[in-house]
Short mmCIF file of C-alpha atoms in Angstrom, two decimals:
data_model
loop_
_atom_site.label_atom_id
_atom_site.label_comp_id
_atom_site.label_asym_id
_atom_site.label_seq_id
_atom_site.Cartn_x
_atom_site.Cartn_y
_atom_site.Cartn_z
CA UNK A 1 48.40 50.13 -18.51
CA UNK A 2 46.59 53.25 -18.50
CA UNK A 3 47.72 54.13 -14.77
CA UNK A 4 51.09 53.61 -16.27
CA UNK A 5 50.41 55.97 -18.96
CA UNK A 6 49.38 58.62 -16.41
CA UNK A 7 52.23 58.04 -14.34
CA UNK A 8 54.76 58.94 -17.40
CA UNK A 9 52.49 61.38 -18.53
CA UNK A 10 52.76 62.87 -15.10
CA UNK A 11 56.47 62.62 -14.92
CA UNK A 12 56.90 64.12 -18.02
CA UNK A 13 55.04 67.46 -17.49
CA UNK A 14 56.83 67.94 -14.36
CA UNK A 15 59.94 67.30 -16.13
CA UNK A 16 59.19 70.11 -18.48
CA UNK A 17 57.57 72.36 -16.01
CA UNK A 18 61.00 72.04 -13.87
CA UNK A 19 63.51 73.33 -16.89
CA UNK A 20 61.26 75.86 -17.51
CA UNK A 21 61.49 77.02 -14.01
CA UNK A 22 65.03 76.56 -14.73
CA UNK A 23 65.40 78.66 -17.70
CA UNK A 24 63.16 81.38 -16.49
CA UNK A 25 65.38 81.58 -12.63
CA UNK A 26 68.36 81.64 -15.06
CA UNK A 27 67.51 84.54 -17.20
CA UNK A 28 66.17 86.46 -14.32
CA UNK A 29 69.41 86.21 -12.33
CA UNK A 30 70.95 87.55 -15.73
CA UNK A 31 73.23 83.95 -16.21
CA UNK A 32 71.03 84.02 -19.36
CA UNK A 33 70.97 87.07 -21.64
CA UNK A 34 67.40 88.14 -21.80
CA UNK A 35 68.78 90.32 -25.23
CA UNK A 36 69.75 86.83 -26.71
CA UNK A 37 67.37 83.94 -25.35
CA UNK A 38 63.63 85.35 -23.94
CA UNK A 39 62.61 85.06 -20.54
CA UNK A 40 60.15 82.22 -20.21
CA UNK A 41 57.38 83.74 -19.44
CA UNK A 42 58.03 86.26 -22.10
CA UNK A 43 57.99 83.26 -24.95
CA UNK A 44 55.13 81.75 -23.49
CA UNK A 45 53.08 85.15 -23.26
CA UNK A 46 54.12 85.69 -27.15
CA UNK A 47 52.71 82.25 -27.85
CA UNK A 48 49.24 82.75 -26.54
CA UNK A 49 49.34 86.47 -28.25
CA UNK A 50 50.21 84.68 -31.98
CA UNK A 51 47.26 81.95 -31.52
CA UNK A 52 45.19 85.34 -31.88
CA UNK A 53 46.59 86.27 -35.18
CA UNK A 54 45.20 86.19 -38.55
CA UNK A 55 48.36 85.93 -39.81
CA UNK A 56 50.28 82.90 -38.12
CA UNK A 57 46.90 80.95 -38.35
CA UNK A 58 46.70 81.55 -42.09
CA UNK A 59 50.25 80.02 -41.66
CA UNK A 60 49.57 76.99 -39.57
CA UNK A 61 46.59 77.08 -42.02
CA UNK A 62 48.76 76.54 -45.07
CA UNK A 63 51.08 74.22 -43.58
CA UNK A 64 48.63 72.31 -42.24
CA UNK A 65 46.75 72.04 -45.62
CA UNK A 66 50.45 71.21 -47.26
CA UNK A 67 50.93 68.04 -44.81
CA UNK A 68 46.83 66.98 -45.07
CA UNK A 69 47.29 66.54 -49.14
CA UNK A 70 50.89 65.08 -48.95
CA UNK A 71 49.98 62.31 -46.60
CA UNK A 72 46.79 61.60 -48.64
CA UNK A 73 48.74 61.09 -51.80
CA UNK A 74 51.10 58.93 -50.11
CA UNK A 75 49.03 56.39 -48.39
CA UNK A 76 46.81 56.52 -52.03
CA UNK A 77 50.29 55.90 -54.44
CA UNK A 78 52.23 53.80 -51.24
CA UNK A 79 50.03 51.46 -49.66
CA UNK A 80 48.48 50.07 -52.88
CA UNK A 81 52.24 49.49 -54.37
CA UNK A 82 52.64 48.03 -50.89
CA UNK A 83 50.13 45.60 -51.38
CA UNK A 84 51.54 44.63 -54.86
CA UNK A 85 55.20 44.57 -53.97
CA UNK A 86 53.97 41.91 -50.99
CA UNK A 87 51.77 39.76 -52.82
CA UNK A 88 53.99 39.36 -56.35
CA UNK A 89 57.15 38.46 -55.30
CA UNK A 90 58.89 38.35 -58.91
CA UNK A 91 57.45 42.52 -58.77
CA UNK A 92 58.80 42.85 -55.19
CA UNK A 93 62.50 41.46 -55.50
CA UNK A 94 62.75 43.34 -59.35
CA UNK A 95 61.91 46.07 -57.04
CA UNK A 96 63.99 46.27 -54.16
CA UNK A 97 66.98 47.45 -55.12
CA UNK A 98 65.44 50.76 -56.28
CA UNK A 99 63.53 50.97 -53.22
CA UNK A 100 66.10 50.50 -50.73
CA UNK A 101 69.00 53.05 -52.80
CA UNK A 102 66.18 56.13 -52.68
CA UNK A 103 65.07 55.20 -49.10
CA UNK A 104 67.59 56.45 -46.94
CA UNK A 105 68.24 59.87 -49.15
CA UNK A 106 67.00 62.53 -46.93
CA UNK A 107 64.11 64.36 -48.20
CA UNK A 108 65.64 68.17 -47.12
CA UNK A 109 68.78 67.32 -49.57
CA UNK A 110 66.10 67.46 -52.45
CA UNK A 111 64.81 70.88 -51.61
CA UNK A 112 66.62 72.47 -54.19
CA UNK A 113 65.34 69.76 -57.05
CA UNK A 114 61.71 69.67 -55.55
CA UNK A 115 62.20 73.97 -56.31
CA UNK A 116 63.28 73.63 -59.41
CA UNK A 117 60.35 71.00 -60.64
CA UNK A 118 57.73 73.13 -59.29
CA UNK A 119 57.43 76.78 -59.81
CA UNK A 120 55.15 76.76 -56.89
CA UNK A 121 56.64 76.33 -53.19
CA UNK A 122 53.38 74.78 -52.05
CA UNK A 123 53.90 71.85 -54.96
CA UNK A 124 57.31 71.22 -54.12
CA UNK A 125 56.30 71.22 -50.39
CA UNK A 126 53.77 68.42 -50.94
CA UNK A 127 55.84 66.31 -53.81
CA UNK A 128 58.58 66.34 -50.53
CA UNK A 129 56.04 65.37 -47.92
CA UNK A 130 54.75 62.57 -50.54
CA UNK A 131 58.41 61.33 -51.24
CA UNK A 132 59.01 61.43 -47.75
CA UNK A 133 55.86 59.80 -46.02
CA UNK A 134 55.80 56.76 -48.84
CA UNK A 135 58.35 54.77 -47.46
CA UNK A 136 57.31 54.13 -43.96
CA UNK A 137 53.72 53.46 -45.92
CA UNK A 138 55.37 51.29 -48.42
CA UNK A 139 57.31 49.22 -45.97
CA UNK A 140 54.98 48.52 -43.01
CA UNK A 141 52.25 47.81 -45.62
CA UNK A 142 54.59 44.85 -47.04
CA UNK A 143 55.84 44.22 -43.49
CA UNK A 144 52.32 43.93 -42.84
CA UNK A 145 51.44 41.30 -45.77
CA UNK A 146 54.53 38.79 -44.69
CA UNK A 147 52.60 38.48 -40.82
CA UNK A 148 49.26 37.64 -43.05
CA UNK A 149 48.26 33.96 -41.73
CA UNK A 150 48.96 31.26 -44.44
CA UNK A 151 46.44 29.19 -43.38
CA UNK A 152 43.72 31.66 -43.80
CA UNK A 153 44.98 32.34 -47.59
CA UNK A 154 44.70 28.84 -47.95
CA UNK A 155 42.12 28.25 -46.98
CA UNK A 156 39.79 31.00 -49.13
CA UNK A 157 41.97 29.47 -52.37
CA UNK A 158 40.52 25.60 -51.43
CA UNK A 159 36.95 27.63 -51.73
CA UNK A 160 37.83 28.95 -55.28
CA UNK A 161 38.57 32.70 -54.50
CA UNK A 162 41.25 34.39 -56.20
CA UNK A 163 43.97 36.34 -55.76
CA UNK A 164 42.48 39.70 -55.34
CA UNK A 165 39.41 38.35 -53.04
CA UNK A 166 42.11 36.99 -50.72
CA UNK A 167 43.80 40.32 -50.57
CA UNK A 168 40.79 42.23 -49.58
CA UNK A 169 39.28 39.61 -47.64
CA UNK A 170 42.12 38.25 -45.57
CA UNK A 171 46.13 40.11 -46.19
CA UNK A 172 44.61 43.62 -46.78
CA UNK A 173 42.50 43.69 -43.05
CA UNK A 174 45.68 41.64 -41.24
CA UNK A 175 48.12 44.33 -42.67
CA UNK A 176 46.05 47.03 -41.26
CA UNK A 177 47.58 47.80 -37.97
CA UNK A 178 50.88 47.90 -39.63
CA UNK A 179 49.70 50.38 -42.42
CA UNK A 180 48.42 52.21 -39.33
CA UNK A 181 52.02 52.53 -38.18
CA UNK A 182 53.24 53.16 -41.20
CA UNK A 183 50.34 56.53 -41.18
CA UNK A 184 51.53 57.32 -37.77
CA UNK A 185 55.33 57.37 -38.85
CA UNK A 186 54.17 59.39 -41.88
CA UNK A 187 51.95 61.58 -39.93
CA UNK A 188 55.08 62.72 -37.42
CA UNK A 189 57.46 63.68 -40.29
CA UNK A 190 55.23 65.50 -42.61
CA UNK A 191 55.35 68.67 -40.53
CA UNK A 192 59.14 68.47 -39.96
CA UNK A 193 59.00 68.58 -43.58
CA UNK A 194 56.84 71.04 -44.57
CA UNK A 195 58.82 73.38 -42.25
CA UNK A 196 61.77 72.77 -43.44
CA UNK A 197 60.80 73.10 -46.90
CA UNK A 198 59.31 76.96 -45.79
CA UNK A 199 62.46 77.76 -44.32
CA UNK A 200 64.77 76.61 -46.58
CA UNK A 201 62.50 77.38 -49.85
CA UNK A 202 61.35 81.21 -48.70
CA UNK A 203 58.24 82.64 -49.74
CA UNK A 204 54.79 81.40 -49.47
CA UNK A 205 53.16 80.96 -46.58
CA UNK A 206 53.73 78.52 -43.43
CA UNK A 207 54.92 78.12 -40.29
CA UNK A 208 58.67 77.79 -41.60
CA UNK A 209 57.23 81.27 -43.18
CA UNK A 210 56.31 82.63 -40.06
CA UNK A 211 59.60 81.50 -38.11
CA UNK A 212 62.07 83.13 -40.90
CA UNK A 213 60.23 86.55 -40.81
CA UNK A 214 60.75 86.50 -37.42
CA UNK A 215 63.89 85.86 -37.26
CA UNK A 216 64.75 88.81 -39.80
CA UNK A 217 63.09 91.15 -37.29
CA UNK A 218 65.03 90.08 -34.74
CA UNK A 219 62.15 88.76 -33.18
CA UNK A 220 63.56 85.86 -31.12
CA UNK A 221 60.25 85.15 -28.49
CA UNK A 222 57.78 84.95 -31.49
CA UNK A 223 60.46 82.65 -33.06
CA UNK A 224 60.17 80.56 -30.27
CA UNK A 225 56.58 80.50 -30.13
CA UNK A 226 56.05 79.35 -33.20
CA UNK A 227 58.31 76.47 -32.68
CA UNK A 228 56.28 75.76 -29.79
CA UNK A 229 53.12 75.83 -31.54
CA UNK A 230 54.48 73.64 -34.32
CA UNK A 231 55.43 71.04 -31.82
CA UNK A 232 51.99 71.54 -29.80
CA UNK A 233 50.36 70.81 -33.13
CA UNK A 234 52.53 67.38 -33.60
CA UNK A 235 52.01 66.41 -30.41
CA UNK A 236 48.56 66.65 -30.58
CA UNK A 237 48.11 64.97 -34.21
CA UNK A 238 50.10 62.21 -32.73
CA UNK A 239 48.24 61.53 -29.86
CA UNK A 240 44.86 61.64 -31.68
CA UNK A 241 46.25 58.84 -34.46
CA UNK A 242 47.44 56.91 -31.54
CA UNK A 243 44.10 57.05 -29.72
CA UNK A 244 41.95 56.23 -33.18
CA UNK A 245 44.68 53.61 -33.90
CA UNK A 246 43.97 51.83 -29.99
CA UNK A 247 40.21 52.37 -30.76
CA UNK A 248 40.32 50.24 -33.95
CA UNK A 249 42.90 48.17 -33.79
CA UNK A 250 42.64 47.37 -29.71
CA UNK A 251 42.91 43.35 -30.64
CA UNK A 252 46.43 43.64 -32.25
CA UNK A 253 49.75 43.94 -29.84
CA UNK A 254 51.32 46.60 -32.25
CA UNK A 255 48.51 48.84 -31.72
CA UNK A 256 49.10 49.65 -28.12
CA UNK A 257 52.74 50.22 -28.22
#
């Protein structure tokens, strides 16, 4: 599996490295406008210069900090109603309909409500990235409880313990890889929200901050580096959860995938 892994992983960085080659031939031979779309190497010589600023790390800083306190309060609010919502089904089917008409509404459409409830950008920035990371939270957390092992519930009611000692002791630890996914899911939207809330939203700070003040100065290379950082820093959250996630849950299928 893991020679696999380096295999694609090799694959993939020489995909990349090839377009960039690409791009860079392209813009030199003047089929790309170097006015409109920066050289390569100019782009990628911006992004080391930014990772030296006080500025765009306060930024990353603040977005960051935005997406840290938004995920917390979801899995806190999410995977408890998770747990109730899967273990009460009376709660669970009163439920549903609610649940599954504000699921699919797309978090960037509330932008303008989210501004208007919250004087502060940085409020409506994590009440989005809360509404947004619940339902992945929510939904693999009940997922999770329907997989739980009948028999083993059974089994700790014939012994006299009830209905909350059963969901810590045995639906609460066999739901835990899937709340795991459901984190990871979370974990790879919150920035594409936070961003989008900082461009749309203005003001503040952020790296949706950073990318629209560039893009007033005409600055298209430190536009682009930004964007690169942004998705340097989602890669790399991602692939940290999925290595914790393989650590602890290396016993369950799902974990791996």
């Amino acid at each position: 599996m893991s020679t696999l892994r380096n295999r694609r992983g090799i694959l993939g960085a020489a995909g990349v490295l090839g377009f960039l080659v690409l791009v860079e031939a392209l813009g030199r031979l003047g089929v790309i406008d170097p006015e409109i779309i920066p050289l390569v190497s100019t782009v990628l010589a911006t992004t080391v210069e930014i990772a030296f600023e006080g500025e765009f790390l306060s930024n990353v800083g603040d977005t960051l900090l935005a997406c840290l306190i938004g995920l917390v309060i979801a899995i806190a609010t999410a995977v408890p109603a998770g747990l109730l919502l899967g273990t009460v089904p009376v709660i669970e089917r009163s439920v549903r309909p609610l649940v599954e008409f504000l699921r699919p509404i797309p978090s960037v459409s509330l932008i303008p409500l989210a501004m208007f409830l919250f004087t502060e950008s940085q409020d409506a920035k994590i009440a989005l990235i809360v509404y947004t990371c619940a339902w992945p939270l929510l939904i693999n957390t009940m997922y999770g409880l329907s997989d739980v092992d009948p028999q083993a519930k059974q089994t700790l009611r014939s012994f006299g313990f009830g209905g909350m000692s059963i969901v810590l002791r045995v639906s609460l630890p066999s739901a835990a890889p899937f709340i795991a996914t459901g984190i990871r899911i979370a974990l790879s939207v919150t920035l594409i929200v936070a961003v989008s809330v900082e461009l749309i939203a203005g003001g503040g700070g952020g790296i949706g901050n950073f990318l629209s003040l560039a893009g007033s100065a005409n600055r298209v290379d430190r536009m682009l580096a930004g964007t690169i950082w942004a998705g340097l820093i989602g890669l790399a959250a991602n692939a940290l959860f999925m290595a914790g996630e393989r650590r602890l849950f290396h016993w369950h299928q799902g974990s791996t995938s």
